[in-house]
Coordinates of C-alpha atoms and ligand atoms in Angstrom, one line a residue:
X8 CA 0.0 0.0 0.0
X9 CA 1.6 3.2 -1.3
X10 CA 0.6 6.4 1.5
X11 CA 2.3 9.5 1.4
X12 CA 2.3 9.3 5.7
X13 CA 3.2 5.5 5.8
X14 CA 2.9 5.8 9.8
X15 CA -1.3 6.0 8.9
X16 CA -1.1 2.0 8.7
X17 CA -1.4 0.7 12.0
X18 CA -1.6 -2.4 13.3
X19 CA -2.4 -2.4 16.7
X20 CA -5.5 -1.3 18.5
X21 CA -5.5 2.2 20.3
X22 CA -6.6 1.9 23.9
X23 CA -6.1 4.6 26.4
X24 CA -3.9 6.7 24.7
X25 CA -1.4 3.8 23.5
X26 CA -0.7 1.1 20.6
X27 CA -1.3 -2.1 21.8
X28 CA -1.5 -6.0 20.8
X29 CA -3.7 -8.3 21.9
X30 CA -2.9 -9.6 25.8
X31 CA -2.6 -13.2 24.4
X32 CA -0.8 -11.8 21.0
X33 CA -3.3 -13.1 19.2
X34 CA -3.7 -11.4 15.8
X35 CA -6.4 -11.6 12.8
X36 CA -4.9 -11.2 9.6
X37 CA -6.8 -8.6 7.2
X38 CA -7.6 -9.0 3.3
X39 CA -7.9 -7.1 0.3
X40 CA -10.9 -8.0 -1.5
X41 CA -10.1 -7.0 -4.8
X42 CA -6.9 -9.2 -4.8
X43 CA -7.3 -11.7 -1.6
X44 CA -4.0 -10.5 -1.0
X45 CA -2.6 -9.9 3.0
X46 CA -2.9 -6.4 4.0
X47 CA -1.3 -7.1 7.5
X48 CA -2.5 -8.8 11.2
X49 CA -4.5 -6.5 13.2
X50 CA -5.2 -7.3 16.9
X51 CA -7.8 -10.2 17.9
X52 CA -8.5 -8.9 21.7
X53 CA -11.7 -9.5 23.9
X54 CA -13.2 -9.2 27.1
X55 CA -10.6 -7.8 29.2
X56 CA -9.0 -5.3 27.0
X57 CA -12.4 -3.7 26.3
X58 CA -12.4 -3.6 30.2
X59 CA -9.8 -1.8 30.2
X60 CA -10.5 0.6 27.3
X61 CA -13.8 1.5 29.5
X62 CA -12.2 2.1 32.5
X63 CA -9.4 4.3 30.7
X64 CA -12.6 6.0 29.0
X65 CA -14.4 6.9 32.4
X66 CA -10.9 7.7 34.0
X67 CA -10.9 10.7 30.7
X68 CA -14.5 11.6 31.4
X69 CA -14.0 14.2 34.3
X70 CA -11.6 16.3 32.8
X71 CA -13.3 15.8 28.7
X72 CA -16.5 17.1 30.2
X73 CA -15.3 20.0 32.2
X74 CA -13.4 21.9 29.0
X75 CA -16.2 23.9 27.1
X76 CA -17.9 23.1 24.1
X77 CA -15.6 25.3 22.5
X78 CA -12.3 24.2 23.8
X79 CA -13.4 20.5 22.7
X80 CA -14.8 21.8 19.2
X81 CA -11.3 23.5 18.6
X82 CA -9.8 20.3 19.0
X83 CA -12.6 18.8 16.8
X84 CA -12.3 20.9 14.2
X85 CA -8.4 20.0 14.3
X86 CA -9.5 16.6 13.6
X87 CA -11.6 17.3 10.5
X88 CA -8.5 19.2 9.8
X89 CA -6.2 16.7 9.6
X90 CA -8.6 14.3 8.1
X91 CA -8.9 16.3 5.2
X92 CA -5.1 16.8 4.7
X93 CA -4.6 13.1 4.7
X94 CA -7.4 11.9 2.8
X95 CA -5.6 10.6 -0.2
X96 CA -3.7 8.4 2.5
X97 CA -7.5 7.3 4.0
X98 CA -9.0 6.7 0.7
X99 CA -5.9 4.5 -0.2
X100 CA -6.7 2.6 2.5
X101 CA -10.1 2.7 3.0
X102 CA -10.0 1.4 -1.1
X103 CA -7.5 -1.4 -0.1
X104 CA -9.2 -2.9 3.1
X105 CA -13.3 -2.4 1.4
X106 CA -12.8 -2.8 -2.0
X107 CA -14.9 0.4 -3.4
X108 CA -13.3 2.7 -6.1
X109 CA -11.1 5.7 -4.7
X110 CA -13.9 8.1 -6.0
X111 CA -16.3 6.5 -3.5
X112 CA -13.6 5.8 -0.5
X113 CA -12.5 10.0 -1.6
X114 CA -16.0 11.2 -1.0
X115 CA -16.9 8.9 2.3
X116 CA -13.5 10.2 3.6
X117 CA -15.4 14.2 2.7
X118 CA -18.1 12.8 4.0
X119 CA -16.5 11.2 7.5
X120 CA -15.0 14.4 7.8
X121 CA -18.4 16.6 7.8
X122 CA -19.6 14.5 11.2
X123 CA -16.6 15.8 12.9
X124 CA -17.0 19.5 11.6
X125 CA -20.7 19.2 12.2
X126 CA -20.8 18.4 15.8
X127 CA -18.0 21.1 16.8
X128 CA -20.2 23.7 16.1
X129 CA -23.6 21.4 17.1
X130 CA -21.9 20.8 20.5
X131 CA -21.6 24.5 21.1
X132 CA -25.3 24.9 20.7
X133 CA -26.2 22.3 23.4
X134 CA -28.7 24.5 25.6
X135 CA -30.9 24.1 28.4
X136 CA -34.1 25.9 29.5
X137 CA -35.9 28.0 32.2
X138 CA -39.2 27.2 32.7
X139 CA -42.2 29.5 34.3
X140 CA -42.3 28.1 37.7
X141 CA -45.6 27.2 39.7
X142 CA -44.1 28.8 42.7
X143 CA -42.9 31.7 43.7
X144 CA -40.1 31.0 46.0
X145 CA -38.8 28.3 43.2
X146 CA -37.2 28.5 39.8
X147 CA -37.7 26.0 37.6
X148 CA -34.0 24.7 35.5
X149 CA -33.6 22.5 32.7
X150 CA -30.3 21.3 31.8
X151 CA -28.1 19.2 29.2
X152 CA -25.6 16.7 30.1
X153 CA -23.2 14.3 28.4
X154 CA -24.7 10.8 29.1
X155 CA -21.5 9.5 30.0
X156 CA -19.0 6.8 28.8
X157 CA -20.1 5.3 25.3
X158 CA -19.5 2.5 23.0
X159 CA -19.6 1.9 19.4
X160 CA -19.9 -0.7 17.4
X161 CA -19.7 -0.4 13.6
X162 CA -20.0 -2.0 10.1
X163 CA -17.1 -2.9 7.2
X164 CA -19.4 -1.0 4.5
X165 CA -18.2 2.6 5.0
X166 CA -15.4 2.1 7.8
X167 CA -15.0 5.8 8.1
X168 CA -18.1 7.4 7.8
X169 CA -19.9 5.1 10.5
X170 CA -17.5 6.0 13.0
X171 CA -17.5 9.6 12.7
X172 CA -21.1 9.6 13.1
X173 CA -20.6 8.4 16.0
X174 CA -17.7 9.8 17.8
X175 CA -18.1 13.0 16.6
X176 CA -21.5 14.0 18.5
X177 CA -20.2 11.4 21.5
X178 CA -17.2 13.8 22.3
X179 CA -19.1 17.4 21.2
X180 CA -21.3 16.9 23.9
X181 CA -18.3 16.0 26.4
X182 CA -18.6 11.7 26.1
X183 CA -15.6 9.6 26.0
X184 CA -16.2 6.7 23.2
X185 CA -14.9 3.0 22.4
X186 CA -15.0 2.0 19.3
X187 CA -15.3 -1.9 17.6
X188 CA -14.8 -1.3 13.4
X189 CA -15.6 -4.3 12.0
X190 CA -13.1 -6.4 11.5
X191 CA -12.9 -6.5 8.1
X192 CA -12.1 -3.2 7.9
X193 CA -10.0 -1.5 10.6
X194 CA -7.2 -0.2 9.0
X195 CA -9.7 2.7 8.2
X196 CA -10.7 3.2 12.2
X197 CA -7.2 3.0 13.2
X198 CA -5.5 6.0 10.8
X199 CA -8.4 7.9 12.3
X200 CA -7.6 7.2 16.1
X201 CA -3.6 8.5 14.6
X202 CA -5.3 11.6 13.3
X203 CA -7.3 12.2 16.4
X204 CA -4.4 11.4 18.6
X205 CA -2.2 14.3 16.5
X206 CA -5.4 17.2 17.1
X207 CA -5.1 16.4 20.5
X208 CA -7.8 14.2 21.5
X209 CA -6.8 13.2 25.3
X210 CA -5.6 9.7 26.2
X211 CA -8.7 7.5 26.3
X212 CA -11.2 9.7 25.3
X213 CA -11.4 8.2 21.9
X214 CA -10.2 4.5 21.6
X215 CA -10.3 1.9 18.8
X216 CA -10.2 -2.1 19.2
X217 CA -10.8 -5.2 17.2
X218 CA -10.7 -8.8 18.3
X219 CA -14.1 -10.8 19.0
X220 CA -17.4 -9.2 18.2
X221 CA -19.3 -11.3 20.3
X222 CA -17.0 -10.9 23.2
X223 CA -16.0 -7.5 23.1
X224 CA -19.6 -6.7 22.5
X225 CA -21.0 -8.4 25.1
X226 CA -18.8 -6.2 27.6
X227 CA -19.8 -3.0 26.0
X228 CA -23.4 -4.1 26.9
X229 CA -22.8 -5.5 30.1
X230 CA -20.3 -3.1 31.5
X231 CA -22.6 -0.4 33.7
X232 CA -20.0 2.2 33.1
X233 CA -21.2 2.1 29.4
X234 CA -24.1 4.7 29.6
X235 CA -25.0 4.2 25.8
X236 CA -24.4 1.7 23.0
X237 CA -24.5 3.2 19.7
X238 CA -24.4 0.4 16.4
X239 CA -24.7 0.3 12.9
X240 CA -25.4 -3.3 11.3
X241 CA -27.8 -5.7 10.9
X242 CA -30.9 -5.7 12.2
X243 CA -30.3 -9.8 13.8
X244 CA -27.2 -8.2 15.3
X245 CA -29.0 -5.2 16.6
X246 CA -31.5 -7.3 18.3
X247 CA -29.0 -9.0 20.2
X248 CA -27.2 -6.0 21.2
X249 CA -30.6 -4.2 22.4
X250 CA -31.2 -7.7 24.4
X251 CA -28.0 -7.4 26.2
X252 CA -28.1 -4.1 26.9
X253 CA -31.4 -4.4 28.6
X254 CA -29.8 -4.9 32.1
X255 CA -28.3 -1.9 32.8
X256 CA -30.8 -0.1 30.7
X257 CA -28.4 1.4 28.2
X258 CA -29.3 4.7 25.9
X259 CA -29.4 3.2 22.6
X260 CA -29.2 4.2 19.2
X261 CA -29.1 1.3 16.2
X262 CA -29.0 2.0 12.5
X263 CA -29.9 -1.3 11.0
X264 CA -31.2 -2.5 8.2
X265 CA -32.6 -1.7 5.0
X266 CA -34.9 -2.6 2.4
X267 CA -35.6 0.4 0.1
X268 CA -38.0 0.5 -2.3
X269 CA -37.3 2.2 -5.4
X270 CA -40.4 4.2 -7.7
X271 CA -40.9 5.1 -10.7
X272 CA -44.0 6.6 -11.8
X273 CA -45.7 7.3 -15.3
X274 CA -44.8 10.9 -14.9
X275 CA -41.0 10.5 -13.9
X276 CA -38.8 12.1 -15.9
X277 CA -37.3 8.7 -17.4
X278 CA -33.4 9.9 -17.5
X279 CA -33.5 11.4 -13.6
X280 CA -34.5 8.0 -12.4
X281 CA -32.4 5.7 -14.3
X282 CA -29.5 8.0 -13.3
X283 CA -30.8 8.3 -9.7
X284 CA -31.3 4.4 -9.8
X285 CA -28.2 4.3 -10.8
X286 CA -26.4 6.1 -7.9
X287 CA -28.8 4.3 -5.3
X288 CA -28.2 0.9 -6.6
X289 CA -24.7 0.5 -7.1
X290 CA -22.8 2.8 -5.0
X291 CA -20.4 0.4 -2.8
X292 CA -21.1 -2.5 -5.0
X293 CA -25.2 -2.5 -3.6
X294 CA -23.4 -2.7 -0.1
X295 CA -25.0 0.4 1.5
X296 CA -28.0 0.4 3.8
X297 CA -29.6 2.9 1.9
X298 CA -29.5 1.2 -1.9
X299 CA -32.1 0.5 -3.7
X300 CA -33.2 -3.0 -2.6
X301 CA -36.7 -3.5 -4.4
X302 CA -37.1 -1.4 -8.3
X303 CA -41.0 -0.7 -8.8
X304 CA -42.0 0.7 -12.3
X305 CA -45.5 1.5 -13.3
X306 CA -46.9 -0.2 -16.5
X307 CA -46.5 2.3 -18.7
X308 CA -42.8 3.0 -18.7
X309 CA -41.9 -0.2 -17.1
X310 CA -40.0 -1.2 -20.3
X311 CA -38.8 2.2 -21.3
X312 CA -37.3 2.6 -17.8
X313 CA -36.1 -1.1 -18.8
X314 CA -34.4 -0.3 -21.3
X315 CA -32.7 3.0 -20.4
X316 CA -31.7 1.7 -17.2
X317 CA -29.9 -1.9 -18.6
X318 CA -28.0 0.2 -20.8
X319 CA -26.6 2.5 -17.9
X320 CA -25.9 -0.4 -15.8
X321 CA -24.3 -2.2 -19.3
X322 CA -21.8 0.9 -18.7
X323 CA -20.6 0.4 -15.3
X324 CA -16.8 -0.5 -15.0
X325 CA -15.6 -3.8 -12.8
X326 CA -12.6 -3.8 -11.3
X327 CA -9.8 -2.8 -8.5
X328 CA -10.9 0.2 -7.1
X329 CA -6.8 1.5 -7.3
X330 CA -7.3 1.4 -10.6
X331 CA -8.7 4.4 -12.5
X332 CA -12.3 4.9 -14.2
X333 CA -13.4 2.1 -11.6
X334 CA -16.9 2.3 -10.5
X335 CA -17.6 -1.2 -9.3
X336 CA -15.5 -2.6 -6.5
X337 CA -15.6 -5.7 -5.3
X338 CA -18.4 -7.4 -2.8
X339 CA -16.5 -7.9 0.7
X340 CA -16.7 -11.3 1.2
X341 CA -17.7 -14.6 -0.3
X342 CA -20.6 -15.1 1.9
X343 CA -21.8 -12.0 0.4
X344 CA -21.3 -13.0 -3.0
X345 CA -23.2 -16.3 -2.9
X346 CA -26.3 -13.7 -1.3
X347 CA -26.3 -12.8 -4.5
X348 CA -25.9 -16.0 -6.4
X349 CA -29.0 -16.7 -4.3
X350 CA -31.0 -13.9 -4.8
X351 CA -30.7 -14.1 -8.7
X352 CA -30.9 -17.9 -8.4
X353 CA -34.6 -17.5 -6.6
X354 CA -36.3 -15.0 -8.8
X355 CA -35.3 -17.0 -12.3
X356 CA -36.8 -19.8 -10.4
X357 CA -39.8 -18.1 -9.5
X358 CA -40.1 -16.3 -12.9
X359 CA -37.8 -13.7 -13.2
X360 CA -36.3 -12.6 -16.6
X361 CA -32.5 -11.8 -16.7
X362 CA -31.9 -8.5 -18.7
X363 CA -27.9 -8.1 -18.1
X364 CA -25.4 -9.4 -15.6
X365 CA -26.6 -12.6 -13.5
X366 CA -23.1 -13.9 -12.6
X367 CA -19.8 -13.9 -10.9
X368 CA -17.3 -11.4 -13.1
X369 CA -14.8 -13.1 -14.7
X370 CA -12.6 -11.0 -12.4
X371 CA -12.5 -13.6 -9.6
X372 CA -12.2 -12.7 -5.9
X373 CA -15.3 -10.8 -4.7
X374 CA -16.2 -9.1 -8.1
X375 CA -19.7 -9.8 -9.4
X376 CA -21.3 -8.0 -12.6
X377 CA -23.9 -5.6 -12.1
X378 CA -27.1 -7.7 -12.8
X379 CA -30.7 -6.7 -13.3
X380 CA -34.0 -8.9 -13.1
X381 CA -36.9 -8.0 -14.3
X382 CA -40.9 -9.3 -14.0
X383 CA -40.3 -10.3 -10.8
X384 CA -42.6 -10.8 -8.1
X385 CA -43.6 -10.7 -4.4
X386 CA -42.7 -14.6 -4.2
X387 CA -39.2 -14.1 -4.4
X388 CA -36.8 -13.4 -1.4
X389 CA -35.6 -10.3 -3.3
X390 CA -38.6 -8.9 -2.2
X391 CA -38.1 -9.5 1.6
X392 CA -34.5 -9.8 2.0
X393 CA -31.4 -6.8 1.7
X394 CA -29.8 -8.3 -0.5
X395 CA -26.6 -6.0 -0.1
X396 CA -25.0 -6.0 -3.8
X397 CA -25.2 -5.3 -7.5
X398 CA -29.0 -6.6 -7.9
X399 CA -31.9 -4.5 -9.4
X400 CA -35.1 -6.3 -9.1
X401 CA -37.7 -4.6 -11.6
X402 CA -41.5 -5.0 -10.2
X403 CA -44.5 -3.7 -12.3
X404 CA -47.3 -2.0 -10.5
X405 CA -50.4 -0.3 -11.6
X406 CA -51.9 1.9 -9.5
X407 CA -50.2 4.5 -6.6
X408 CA -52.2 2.9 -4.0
X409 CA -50.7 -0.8 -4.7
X410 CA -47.0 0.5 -5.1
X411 CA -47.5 2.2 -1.5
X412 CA -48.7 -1.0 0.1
X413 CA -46.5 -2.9 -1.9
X414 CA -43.6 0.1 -0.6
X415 CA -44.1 -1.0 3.2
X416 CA -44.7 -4.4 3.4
X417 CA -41.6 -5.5 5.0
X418 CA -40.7 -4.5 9.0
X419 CA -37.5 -2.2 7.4
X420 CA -38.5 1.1 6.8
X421 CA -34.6 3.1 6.6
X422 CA -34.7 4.8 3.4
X423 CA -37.3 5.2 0.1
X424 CA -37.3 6.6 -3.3
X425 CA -39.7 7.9 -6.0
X426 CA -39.8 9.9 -9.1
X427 CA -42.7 11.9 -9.9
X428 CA -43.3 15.4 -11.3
X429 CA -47.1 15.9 -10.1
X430 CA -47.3 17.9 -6.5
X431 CA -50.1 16.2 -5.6
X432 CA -48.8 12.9 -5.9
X433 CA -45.7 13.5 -4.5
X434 CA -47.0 14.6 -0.9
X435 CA -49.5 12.2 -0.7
X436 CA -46.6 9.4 -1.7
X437 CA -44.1 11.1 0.4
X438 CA -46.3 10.7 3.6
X439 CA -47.4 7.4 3.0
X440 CA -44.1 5.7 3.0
X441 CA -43.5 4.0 6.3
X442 CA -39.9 5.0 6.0
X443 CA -37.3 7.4 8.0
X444 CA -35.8 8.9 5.1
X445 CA -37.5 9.8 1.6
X446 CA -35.3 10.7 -1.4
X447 CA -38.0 12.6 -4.0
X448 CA -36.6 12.5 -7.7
X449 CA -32.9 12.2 -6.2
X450 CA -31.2 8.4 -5.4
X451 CA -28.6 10.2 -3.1
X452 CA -29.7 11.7 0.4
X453 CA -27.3 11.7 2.6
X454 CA -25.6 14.5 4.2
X455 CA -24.7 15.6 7.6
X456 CA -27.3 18.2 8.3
X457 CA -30.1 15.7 7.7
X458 CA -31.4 13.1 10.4
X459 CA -30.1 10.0 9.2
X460 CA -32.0 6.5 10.3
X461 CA -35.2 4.3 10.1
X462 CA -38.9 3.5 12.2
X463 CA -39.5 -0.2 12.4
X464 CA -37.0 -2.7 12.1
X465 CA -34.6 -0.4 11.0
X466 CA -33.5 1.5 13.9
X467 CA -33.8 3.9 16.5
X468 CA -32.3 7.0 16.8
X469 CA -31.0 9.8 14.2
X470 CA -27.5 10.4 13.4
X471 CA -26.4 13.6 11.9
X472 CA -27.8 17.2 11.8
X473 CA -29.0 18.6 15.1
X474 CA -31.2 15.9 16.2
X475 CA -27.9 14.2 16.3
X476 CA -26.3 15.5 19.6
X477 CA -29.3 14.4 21.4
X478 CA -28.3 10.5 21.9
X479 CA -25.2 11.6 23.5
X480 CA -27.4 13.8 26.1
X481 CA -29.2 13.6 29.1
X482 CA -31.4 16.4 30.7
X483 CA -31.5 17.6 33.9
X484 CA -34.5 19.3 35.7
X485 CA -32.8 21.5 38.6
X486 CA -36.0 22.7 41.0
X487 CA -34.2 25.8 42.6
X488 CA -35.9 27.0 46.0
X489 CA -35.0 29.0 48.7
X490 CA -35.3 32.4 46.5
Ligands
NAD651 N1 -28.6 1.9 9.1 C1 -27.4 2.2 8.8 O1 -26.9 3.4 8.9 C2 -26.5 1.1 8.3 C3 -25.2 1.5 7.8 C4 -24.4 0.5 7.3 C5 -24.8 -0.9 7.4 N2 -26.0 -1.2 7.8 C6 -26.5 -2.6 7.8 O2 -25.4 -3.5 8.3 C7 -25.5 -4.7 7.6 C8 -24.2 -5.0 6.9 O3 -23.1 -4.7 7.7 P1 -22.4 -5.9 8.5 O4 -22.4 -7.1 7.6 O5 -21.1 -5.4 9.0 O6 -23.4 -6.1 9.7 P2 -23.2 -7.0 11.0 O7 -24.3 -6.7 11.8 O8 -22.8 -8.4 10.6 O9 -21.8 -6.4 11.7 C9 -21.8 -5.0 12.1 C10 -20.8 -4.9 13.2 O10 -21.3 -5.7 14.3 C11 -20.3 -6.6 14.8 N3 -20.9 -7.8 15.3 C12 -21.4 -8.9 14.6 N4 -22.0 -9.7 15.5 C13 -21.9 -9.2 16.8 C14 -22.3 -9.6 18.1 N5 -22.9 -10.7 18.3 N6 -22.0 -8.7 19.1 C15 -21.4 -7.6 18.9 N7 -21.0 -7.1 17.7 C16 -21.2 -7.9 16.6 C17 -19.4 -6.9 13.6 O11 -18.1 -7.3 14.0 C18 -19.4 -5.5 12.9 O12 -18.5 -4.7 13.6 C19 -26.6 -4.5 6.6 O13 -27.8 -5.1 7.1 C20 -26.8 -3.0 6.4 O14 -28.1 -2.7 6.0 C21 -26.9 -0.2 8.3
LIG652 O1 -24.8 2.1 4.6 C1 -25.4 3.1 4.8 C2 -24.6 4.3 5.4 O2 -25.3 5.0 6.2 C3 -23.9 5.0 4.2 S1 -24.6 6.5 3.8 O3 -24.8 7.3 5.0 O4 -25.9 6.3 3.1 O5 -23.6 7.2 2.9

C-alpha cells in the first residue's frame, strides 16, 4: 500500500492513549478484496481489553467534560482538519481494506470528515431551558448533560463514515467513546484514532479495538460504566445487542437495516431516475443500507425505464478500485457473493427474466457483474430480503395505492425513493411511506445536516444534523428553591 504518511497504517489497537497488541498476542490477519491479497495482522482482543479501554474512557471523562464546548470543538475541528489533509492516504486505505473505487472511499473520507466539523459547532449549541415556575419562591432549571462513557460498534461497509457519526457528537457533547470497526475493515478506524491522537484528543477519550465481536460486545453491553451503545449493522445483530443491553438499561441508538424500495412513476422524468437508480443501486457494490433494494415501475414506462436503465448499468466498469475509471469494487466477502448467487438464483426460479449481468465477473475474488432482473414478483426473497450487492429487481405496478402498500410491506423502513413530477402525488406518496428517510426524484440523500436512520425494524435514533447530539445527552430538571 503506497501512502504519502506511511505511519497511517497501523496495526495495533489504540486503547487509552497507546498502541497495543492483543494480551494473548493473538492477531487476525486482514484481506484485500479485490486481490485476496494480506494487507497485514490487526489485533484479535476481547473481554478484558475492552475492560480496560472502559475504564481508561471513564478515567478521561472528568476532565473531557469540564473543557467547554468550545475548547473541545477547537480540538474537533483539528481533527476534520487533519482528516482532510490526509485523505488521499485514507481513501488509499479505505479502497485497499473495502474494496470500493477511490472516488467513492475519496467522497466517504469528505463525507466522515463533515460529522466531525458538524458536531463542533452542534456541541456549542447544546442548551438548556428556564421554565415559568408554579411557585414563587422556586425557579424551575432544565439542563443538558453528556450521558457518560459510550461504545460503538460499527459496520465494514463505510469504515470511516460510521464512525464519525458516532464519535463525533459522543465527544461534542463531552462523552468519551470505544469504538469496535468491523473487522474487516479496521485499518480505516485506526489512521483515524492517529489523526485524532495528533489534534489532541486526550488519552482514552477516543479509543479503537478489534478482536471478537461477540466478546468484546458483550462487555460494552454489560459493562454499567457504558451509559450508551451506539451500532450500525444488521438488524439480527442489533437485536442481540438491544437484548443485552437491557440490564443496565443502556441509551441506545441502532441504525440497522434496510430494504428500500425504489419508484418510478408514469410521470418521472425517465433519465432522472435511471440515473438516480443508478447512484442508489450501485454505489459500494449494492453494499449500502440505503440502496435501492426493491425497483418498482408503473406499467406504462416499465420497459422504457427497462431499457434505459440496462443500458446504464451495461456501462458500469468492474474492477480494483486503485485502478482508475473504476466504478464497481468488489463485494467484501464470499458469503456475500453467494447472497447474490442466491437472490438471482430464486427469482429466475420463481419467474424472473434476466436483462444483463446474472453472474460472478470473470474477475475472480469478490467481483460480481452488475445484474438486473426484471418481471419479478412478491414470491421471491428479493422482495423481503437486503440483498446487499449489484442486484436491481424490476416489479411492475399499476396503481399509486398498490406500489404504497406494496412500498411497506416489509418491518425495514430506513430509506425510500420515488420519481414523480405531479405535486399532488408527491405529498400524498411522500407521507405514506413508512420510512425514515424519503429521497424525492434524487437516489442520493445523505448529508450531515439531515437526520439520518429508520422506524420499524430499522432502527432507533438519528444520526447527523442537530437531532444528532441528542443521543449523546441527558437532561436535567434542577427545582431551585430558597429564592
Ligand atoms: N442503518 C445504517 O446506517 C447502516 C449502515 C451500514 C450498514 N447497515 C447494515 O449493516 C449490515 C451490513 O453490515 P455488516 O455485515 O457489517 O453487519 P453486521 O451486523 O454483521 O456487523 C456489524 C458490526 O457488528 C459486529 N458484530 C457482529 N455480531 C456481533 C455480536 N454478536 N455482538 C457484537 N458485535 C457484533 C461486527 O463485527 C461489525 O463490527 C446490513 O444489514 C446493512 O443494512 C446499516
Ligand atoms: O450504509 C449506509 C450508510 O449510512 C452509508 S450513507 O450514510 O448512506 O452514505
Amino acid at each position: 500500500m503506497k501512502l504519502n504518511d506511511p505511519s497511517l497504517l497501523r496495526h495495533q489497537c489504540f486503547i487509552d492513549g497507546a498502541w497495543c497488541d492483543a494480551d494473548g498476542g493473538a492477531t487476525v490477519e486482514v484481506r484485500n478484496p479485490a486481490t485476496g491479497q494480506p494487507l497485514g495482522q490487526v489485533p484479535h482482543m476481547g473481554a478484558a481489553e475492552t475492560r480496560r479501554a472502559i475504564d481508561a474512557a471513564n478515567a478521561a471523562w472528568p476532565a473531557w467534560r469540564k473543557k467547554s464546548a468550545k475548547e473541545r470543538a477547537a480540538i474537533l475541528r483539528k481533527w476534520n482538519d487533519l482528516i482532510l489533509q490526509n485523505a488521499e492516504d485514507l481513501a488509499v486505505i479505505m479502497t485497499s481494506e473495502q474494496g470500493k473505487p477511490l472516488a467513492e472511499s475519496r467522497g466517504e473520507i469528505t463525507y466522515a470528515a463533515s460529522f466531525i466539523e458538524w458536531f463542533a459547532e452542534e456541541g456549542k449549541r447544546v442548551a438548556g431551558d428556564t421554565l415559568p415556575s408554579p411557585w414563587p419562591d422556586r425557579r424551575v432549571v432544565v439542563t443538558r448533560e453528556p450521558v457518560g462513557v459510550c461504545a460503538a460498534i460499527t459496520p465494514w461497509n463505510f469504515p470511516a463514515a460510521m464512525i464519525t457519526r458516532k464519535v463525533g457528537p459522543a465527544l461534542a457533547a463531552g462523552c468519551p467513546i470505544v469504538v469496535k470497526p468491523a473487522e474487516l475493515t479496521p485499518y480505516s478506524a485506526f489512521a483515524l484514532a492517529v489523526l485524532a491522537e495528533r489534534a489532541g484528543v486526550p488519552r482514552g477519550v477516543f479509543s479503537v479495538l478489534t478482536g471478537d465481536a461477540q466478546a468484546i460486545g458483550a462487555e460494552m453491553c454489560a459493562n454499567p460504566t457504558v451509559r450508551k451503545l451506539s451500532f450500525t449493522g444488521s438488524t439480527a445483530v442489533g437485536r442481540i445487542l438491544m437484548q443485552q443491553c437491557a440490564p443496565t438499561i443502556k441509551k441506545l441508538s441502532l441504525e440497522l437495516g434496510g430494504n428500500a424500495p425504489f419508484i418510478v412513476f408514469d410521470d418521472a422524468d425517465l433519465d432522472a431516475a435511471v440515473d438516480g437508480a443508478i447512484a442508489s443501486k450501485y454505489r459500494n457494490s449494492g453494499q449500502t443500507c440505503v440502496c435501492a433494494n426493491r425497483l418498482y415501475v408503473q406499467d406504462g414506462v416499465y420497459d422504457a425505464f427497462a431499457e434505459k436503465f440496462v443500458a446504464a448499468v451495461r456501462k458500469l466498469q468492474v474492477g480494483n478500485g486503485l485502478e482508475a475509471n473504476i466504478t464497481q469494487g468488489p463485494l467484501i466477502e464470499e458469503k456475500a457473493v453467494k447472497k447474490v448467487e442466491e437472490h438471482i438464483a430464486d427469482a429466475l426460479a420463481h419467474g424472473g427474466r434476466l436483462l444483463t449481468g446474472g453472474k460472478r465477473h470473470m474477475l475472480g475474488h469478490g467481483f460480481f457483474e452488475p445484474t438486473v432482473i426484471a418481471d419479478v414478483s412478491t414470491s421471491m426473497r428479493v422482495a423481503s430480503e437486503e440483498t446487499f450487492g449489484p442486484l436491481a429487481p424490476l416489479f411492475r405496478f399499476k396503481t399509486d395505492e398498490e406500489v404504497v402498500q406494496l412500498a411497506n410491506a416489509t418491518e425495514f423502513g430506513l430509506a425510500a425513493y420515488f420519481y414523480s413530477r405531479d405535486i399532488g402525488r408527491v405529498w400524498r406518496v411522500a407521507e405514506a411511506l413508512e420510512t425514515g428517510m424519503v429521497g424525492v426524484n434524487t437516489g442520493l440523500i445523505s448529508t450531515e445536516v439531515a437526520p439520518f436512520g429508520g422506524v420499524k425494524q430499522s432502527g432507533l435514533g438519528r444520526e447527523g444534523s442537530s437531532y444528532g447530539i441528542e443521543d449523546y445527552l441527558v437532561m436535567k430538571y434542577i427545582c431551585m428553591g430558597g429564592l
